[in-house]
Coordinates of C-alpha atoms and ligand atoms in Angstrom, one line a residue:
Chain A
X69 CA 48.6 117.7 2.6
X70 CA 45.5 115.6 4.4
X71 CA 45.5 112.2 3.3
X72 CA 41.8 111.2 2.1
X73 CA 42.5 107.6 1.3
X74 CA 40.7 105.4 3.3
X75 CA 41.9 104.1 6.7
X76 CA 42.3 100.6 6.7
X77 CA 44.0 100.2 10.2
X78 CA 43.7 102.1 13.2
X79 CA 45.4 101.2 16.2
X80 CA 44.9 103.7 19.6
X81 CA 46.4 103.6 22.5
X82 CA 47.2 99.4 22.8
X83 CA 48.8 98.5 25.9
X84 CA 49.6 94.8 25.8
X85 CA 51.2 92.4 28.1
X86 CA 52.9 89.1 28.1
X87 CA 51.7 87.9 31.6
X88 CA 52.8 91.0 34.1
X89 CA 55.2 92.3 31.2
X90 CA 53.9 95.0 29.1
X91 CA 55.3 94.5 25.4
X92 CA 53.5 97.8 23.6
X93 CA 52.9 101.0 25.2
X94 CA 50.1 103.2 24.1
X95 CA 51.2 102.4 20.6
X96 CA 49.1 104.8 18.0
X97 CA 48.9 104.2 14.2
X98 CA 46.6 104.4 11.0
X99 CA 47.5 102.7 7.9
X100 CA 45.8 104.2 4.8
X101 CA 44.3 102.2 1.6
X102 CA 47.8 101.7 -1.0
X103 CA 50.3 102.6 1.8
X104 CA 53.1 100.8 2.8
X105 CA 53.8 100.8 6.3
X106 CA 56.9 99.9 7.4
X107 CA 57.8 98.5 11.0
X108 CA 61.4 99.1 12.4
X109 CA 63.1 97.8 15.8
X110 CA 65.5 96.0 17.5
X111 CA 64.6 92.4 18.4
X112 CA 62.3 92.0 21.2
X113 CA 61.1 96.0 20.7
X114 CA 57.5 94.3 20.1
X115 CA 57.2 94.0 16.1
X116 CA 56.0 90.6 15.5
X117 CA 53.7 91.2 19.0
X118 CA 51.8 94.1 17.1
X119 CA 51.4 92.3 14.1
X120 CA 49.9 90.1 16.1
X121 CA 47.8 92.4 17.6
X122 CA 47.1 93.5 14.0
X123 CA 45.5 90.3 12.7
X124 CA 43.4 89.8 16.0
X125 CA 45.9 86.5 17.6
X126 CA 46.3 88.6 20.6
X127 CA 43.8 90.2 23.1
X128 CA 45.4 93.8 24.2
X129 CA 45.1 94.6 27.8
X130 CA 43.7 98.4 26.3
X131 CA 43.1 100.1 23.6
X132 CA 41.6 99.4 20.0
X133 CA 42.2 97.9 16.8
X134 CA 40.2 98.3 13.9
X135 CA 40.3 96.8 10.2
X136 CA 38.6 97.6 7.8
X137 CA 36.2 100.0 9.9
X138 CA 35.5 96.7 12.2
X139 CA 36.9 96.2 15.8
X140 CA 38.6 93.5 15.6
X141 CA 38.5 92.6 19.4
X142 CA 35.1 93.0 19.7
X143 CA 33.7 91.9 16.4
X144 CA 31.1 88.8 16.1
X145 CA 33.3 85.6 15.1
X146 CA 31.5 85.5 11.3
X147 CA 32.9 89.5 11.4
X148 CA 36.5 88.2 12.5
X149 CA 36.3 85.1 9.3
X150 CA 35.0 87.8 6.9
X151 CA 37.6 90.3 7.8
X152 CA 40.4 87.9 7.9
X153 CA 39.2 86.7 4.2
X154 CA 40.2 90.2 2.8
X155 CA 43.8 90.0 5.1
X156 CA 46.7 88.3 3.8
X157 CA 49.7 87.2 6.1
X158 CA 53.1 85.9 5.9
X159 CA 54.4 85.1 9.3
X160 CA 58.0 85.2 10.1
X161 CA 58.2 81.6 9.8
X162 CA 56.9 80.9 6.9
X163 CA 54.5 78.9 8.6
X164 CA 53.5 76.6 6.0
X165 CA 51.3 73.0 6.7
X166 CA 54.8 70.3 6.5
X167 CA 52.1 67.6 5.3
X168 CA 51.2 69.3 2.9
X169 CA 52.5 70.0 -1.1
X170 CA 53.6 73.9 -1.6
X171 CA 50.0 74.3 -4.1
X172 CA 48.6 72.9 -1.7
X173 CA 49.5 74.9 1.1
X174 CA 49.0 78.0 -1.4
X175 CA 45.9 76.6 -2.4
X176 CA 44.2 76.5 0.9
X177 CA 42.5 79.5 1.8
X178 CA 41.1 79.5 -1.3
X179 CA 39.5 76.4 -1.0
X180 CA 38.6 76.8 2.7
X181 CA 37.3 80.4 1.9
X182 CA 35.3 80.4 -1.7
X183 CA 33.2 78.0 -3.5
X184 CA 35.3 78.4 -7.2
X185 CA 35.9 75.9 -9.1
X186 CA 39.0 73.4 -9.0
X187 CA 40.7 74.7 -12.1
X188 CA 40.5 78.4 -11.1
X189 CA 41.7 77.5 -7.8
X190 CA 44.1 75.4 -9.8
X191 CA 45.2 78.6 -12.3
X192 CA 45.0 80.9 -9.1
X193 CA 48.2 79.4 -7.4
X194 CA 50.1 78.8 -9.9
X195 CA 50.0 82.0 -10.5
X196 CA 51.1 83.6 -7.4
X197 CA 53.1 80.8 -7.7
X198 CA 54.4 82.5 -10.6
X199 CA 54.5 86.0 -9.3
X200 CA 57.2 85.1 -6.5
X201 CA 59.3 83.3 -8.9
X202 CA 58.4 79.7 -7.5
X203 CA 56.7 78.2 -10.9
X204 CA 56.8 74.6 -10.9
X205 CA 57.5 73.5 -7.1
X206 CA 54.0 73.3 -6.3
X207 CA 54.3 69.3 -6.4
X208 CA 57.1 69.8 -3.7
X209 CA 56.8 69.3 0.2
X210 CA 57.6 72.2 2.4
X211 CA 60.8 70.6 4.1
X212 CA 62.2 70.4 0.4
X213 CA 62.5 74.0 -0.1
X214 CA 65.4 76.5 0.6
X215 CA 64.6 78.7 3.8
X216 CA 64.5 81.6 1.3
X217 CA 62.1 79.8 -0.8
X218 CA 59.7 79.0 2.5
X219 CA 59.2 82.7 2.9
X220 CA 58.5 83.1 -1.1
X221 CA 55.2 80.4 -0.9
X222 CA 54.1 81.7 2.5
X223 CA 54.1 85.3 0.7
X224 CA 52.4 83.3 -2.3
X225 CA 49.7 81.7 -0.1
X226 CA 49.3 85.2 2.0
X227 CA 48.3 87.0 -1.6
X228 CA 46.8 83.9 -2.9
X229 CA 43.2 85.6 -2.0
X230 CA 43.9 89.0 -3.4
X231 CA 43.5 90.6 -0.1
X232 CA 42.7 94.1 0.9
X233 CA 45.4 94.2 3.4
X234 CA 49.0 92.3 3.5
X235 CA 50.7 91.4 6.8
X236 CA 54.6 90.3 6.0
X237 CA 56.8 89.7 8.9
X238 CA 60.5 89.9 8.1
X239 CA 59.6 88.6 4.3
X240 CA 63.0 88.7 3.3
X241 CA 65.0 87.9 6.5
X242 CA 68.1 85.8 5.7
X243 CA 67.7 86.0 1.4
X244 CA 70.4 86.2 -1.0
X245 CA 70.1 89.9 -1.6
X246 CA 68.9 89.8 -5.2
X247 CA 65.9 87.5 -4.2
X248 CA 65.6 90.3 -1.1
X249 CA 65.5 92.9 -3.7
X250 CA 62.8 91.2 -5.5
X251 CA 60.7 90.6 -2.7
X252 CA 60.8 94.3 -1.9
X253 CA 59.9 95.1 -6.1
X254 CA 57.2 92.8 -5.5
X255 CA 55.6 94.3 -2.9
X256 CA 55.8 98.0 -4.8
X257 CA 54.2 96.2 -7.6
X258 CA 51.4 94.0 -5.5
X259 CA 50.8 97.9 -3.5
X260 CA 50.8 99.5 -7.4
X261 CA 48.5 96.6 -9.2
X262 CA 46.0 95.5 -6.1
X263 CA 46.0 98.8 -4.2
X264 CA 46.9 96.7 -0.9
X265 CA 47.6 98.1 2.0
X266 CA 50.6 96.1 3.0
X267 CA 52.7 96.2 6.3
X268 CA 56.1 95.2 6.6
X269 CA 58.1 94.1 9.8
X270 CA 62.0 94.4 8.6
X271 CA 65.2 95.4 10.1
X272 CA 66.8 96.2 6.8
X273 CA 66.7 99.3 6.3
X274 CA 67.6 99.6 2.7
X275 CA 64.8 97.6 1.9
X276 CA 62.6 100.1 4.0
X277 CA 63.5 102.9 2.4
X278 CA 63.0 101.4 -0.8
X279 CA 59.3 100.5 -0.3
X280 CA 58.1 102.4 2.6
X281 CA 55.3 105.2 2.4
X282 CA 55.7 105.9 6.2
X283 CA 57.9 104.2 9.2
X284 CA 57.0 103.1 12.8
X285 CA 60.0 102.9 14.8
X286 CA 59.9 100.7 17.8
X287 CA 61.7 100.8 21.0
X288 CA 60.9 98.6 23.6
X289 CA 57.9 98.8 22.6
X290 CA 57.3 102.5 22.3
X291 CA 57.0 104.4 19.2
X292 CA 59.5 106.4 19.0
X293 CA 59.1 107.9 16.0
X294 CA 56.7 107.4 13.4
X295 CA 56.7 109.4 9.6
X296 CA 57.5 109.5 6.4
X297 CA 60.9 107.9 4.5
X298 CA 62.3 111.6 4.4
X299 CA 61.6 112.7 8.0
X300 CA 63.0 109.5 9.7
X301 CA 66.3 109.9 7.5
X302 CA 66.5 113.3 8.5
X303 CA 65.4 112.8 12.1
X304 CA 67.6 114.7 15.0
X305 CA 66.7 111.8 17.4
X306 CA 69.9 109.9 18.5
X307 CA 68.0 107.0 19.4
X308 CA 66.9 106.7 15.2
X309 CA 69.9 107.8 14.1
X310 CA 71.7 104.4 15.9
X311 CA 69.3 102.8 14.4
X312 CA 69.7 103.9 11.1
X313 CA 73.8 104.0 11.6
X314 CA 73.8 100.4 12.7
X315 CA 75.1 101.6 16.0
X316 CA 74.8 99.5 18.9
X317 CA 74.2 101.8 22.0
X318 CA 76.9 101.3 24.9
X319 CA 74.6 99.5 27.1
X320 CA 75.7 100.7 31.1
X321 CA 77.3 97.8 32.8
X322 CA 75.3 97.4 36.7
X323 CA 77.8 95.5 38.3
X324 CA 75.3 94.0 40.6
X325 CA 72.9 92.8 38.1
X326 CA 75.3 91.8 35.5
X327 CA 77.4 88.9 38.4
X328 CA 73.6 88.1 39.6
X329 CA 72.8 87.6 35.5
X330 CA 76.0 85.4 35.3
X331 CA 75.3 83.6 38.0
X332 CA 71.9 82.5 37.4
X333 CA 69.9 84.2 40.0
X334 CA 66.8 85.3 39.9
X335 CA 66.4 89.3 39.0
X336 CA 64.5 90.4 41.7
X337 CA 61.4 91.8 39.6
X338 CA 60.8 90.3 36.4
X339 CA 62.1 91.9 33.3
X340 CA 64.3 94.0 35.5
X341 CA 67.3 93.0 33.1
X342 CA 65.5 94.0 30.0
X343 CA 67.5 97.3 29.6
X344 CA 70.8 95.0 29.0
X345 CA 69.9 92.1 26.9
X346 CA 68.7 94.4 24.1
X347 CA 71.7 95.4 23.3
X348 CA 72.8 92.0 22.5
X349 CA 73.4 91.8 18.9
Chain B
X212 CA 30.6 93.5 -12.6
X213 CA 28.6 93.6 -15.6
X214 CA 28.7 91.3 -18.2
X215 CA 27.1 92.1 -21.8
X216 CA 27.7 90.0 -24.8
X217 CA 27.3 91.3 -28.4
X218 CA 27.8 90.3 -32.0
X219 CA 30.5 92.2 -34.2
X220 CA 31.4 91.4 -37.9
X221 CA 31.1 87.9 -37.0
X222 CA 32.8 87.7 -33.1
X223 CA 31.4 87.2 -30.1
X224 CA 32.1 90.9 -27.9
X225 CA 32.1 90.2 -24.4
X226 CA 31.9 93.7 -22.6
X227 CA 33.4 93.5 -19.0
X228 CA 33.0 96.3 -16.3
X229 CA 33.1 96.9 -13.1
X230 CA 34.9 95.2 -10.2
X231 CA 35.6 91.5 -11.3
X232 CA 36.3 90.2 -8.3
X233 CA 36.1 86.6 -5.9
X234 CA 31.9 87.1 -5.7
X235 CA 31.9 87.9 -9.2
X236 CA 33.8 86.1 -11.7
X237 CA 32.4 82.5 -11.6
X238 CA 29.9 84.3 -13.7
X239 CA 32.5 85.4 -16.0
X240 CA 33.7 81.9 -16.4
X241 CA 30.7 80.8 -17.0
X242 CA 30.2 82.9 -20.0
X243 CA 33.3 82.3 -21.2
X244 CA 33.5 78.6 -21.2
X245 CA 29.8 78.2 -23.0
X246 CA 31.3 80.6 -25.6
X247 CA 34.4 78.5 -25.9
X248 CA 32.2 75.7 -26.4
X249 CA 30.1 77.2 -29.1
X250 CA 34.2 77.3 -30.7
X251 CA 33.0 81.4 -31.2
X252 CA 35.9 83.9 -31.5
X253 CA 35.9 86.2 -28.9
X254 CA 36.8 89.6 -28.0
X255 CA 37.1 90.9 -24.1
X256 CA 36.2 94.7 -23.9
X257 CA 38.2 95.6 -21.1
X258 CA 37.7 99.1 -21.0
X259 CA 35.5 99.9 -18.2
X260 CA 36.9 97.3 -15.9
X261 CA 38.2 99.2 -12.7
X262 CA 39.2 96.4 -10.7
X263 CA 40.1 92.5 -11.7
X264 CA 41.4 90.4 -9.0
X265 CA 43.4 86.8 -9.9
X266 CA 40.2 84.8 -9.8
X267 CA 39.0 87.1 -12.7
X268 CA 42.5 86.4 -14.2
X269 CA 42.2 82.8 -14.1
X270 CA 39.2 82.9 -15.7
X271 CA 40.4 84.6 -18.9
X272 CA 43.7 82.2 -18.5
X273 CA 41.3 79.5 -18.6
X274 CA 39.0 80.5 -21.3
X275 CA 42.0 81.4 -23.6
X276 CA 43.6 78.4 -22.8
X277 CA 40.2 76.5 -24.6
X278 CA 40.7 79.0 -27.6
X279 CA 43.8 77.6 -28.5
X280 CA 43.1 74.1 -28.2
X281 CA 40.0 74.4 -30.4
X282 CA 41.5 76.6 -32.7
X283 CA 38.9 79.9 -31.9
X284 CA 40.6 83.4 -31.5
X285 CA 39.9 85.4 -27.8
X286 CA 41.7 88.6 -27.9
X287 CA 41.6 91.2 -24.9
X288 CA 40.8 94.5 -25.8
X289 CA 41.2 98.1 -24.9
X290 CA 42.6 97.0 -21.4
X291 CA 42.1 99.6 -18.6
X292 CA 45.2 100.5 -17.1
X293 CA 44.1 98.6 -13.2
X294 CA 43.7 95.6 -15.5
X295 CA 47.0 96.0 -17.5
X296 CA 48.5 96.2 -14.4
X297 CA 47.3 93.0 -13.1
X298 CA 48.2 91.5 -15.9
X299 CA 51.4 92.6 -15.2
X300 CA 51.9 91.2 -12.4
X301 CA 51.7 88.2 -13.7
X302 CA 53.5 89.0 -17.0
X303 CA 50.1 87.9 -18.3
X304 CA 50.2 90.9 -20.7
X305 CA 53.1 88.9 -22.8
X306 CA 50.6 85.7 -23.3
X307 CA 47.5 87.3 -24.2
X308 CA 46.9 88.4 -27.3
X309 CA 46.1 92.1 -26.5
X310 CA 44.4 94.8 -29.3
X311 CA 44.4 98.1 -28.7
X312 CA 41.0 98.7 -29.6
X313 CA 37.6 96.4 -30.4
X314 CA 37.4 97.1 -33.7
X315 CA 41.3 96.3 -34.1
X316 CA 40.7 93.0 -32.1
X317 CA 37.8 92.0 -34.5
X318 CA 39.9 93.2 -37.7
X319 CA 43.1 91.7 -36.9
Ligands
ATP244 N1 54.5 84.2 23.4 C1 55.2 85.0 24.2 N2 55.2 84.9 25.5 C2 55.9 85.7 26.4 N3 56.6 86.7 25.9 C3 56.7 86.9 24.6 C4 56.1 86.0 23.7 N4 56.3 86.4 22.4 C5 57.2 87.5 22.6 N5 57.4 87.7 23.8 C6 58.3 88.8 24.4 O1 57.7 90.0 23.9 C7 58.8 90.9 23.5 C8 58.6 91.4 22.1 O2 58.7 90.2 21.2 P1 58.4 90.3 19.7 O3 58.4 88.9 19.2 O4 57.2 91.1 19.4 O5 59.7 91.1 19.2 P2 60.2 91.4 17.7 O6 60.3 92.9 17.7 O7 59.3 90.8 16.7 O8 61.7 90.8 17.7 P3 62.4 90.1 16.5 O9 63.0 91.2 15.6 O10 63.5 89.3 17.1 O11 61.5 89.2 15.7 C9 60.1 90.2 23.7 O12 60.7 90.6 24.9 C10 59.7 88.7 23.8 O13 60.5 88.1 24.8
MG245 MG1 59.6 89.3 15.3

């Protein structure tokens, strides 16, 4: 059963804070050449904050994060450009430049990063271009396109330099579900053809099943459970089962806090009221 | 990657292995284009290629792209299956012309 494929990432024990707020607690993970790690949660549990974490944005207040056998904390800056050469990311905004054309925007790494030639760069996004079912906006302007369309060319320009490893936050947050479903078949396929290893921030869970290899769930920025497609479905936790049941946990009403919350005043400690507002939808 | 050309009943056998990747296939393009320009028919031997990323892809794109206009052939041939797949991707593998085999390339 030991998995030989090499590890690509391997995060111990990060402990991160947003000023005196910790955000991820002793969060633990490896993700393996060709797997397909998906990450669960409710909002706020600390997703796009790891992710973060992942591509080296954030500093964690402990623990390690290494890709692609490099620490990425600690690694010289020309270690940091190579390494993020060979990693591919579509944030959840899409993130694109507005002033600039879609191939442009697609077109950019590749002309920041390598010395080829204008028409292979030229072939090169039209083809990804292509492969996420965009072919022939690249003349357009970013604030032309259809949100769902955004996230297609930001996953376009994140695999635009074939990378090792592919970052997607919430790739197909707020599609039409057949474009969702494609986005999901395109990732199988980019895993299948490029041998990525590819994580996935998503709260739909039918599209994690579909292309997960193994799951991190999230809480609050825990992990509450992390393994395979099979073992989280079957999983006796109550916590995961909510999660996967679309139930929303009673929250407890405090009295107190809740008419200090209403009110406006302060909470006495910050983040005192986290326990209630994530239970808001 | 490594690159050898040969001659074979009158084509122009480019034999591709190895990882065509970023670092590597500006060299391929290179070869390709000066063949194009010599108007030779060509036939890619894809068989020992274990890894072609899209740079490597646009390359062939390109040089098949020359073909047409100048009226030369330029067939891929015995595709590895990490090629095919890439091709795939792409649904590249419904625009090439694609022989099983070299010597079916050559004779088609
Ligand atoms: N730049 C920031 N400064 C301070 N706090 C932040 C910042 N970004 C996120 N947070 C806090 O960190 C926590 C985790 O946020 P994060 O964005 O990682 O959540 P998420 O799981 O990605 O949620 P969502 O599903 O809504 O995208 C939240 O409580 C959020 O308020
Ligand atoms: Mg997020």
């Amino acid at each position: 059963m030991s998995d030989t494929r090499r590890v690509t990432v391997e995060v111990r024990r990060l402990n991160t804070h947003y000023g005196t707020r910790q955000i991820l607690k002793d969060v633990s993970l490896d993700v393996r050449e060709g797997e397909i790690m998906v990450i669960m949660g409710g909002s706020g549990s600390g997703k796009s904050t790891l992710l973060n974490h992942l591509l080296g944005l954030l500093r964690p207040t402990s623990g390690t994060v290494k890709v692609l056998g490099k620490d990425i904390n600690t690694a010289s800056a020309l270690d940091v450009q190579e390494l993020r050469t060979r990693m591919g990311v579509a944030f959840q905004s899409g993130a694109l430049f507005s002033s600039m054309s879609v191939g442009d925007n697609i077109a950019l790494p590749l002309r920041e990063h390598t010395r080829l030639d204008a028409m292979t760069i030229g072939i090169m996004t039209r083809l990804k271009l292509e492969v996420v079912s965009l072919a022939g906006f690249e003349d357009l302007m970013p604030s032309e396109l259809s949100g769902g369309m955004i996230k297609r060319a930001a996953l376009a320009r994140a695999i635009v330099m074939d990378p090792k490893l592919l970052f997607c936050d919430e790739p197909s947050a707020g599609l039409d579900p057949v474009v969702a479903s494609s986005i999901d078949d395109l990732i199988l396929r980019l895993r299948d053809a490029m041998g990525m290893s590819i994580v996935v921030v998503t709260h739909d869970l039918d599209s994690a099943f579909k292309i997960a290899d193994r799951i991190c769930v999230l809480d609050q920025g825990d992990v509450l459970a992390l393994d395979t497609v099979a073992a989280i479905r079957n999983s006796p936790n109550e916590r995961i089962q909510n999660l996967l049941n679309r139930r929303t946990e009673e929250a407890e009403v405090d009295p107190d806090a809740y008419l200090r919350r209403l009110l406006g005043e302060r909470a006495r400690q910050d983040g005192e009221d986290d326990s209630q507002q994530r239970h808001l939808p | 990657m490594n690159l050898d050309k040969r001659e074979h009943m009158g084509a122009v056998v480019v034999e591709l292995a190895g990882e065509v990747d970023l670092q590597h296939s500006p060299r391929l393009r290179k070869a390709l284009m000066e063949l194009m320009l010599e108007h030779r028919d060509v036939v890619v031997d894809m068989g020992g290629v274990s890894y072609i990323d899209s740079s490597g892809i646009a390359s062939l794109v390109e040089a098949y792209q020359m073909a047409r206009k100048g009226g030369g052939r330029f067939i891929l041939a015995a595709v590895s299956q990490p090629a095919l797949r890439v091709l795939q991707l792409a649904r590249l593998d419904k625009v090439f012309a694609i022989a099983e085999t070299v010597d079916g390339a050559v004779g088609a």
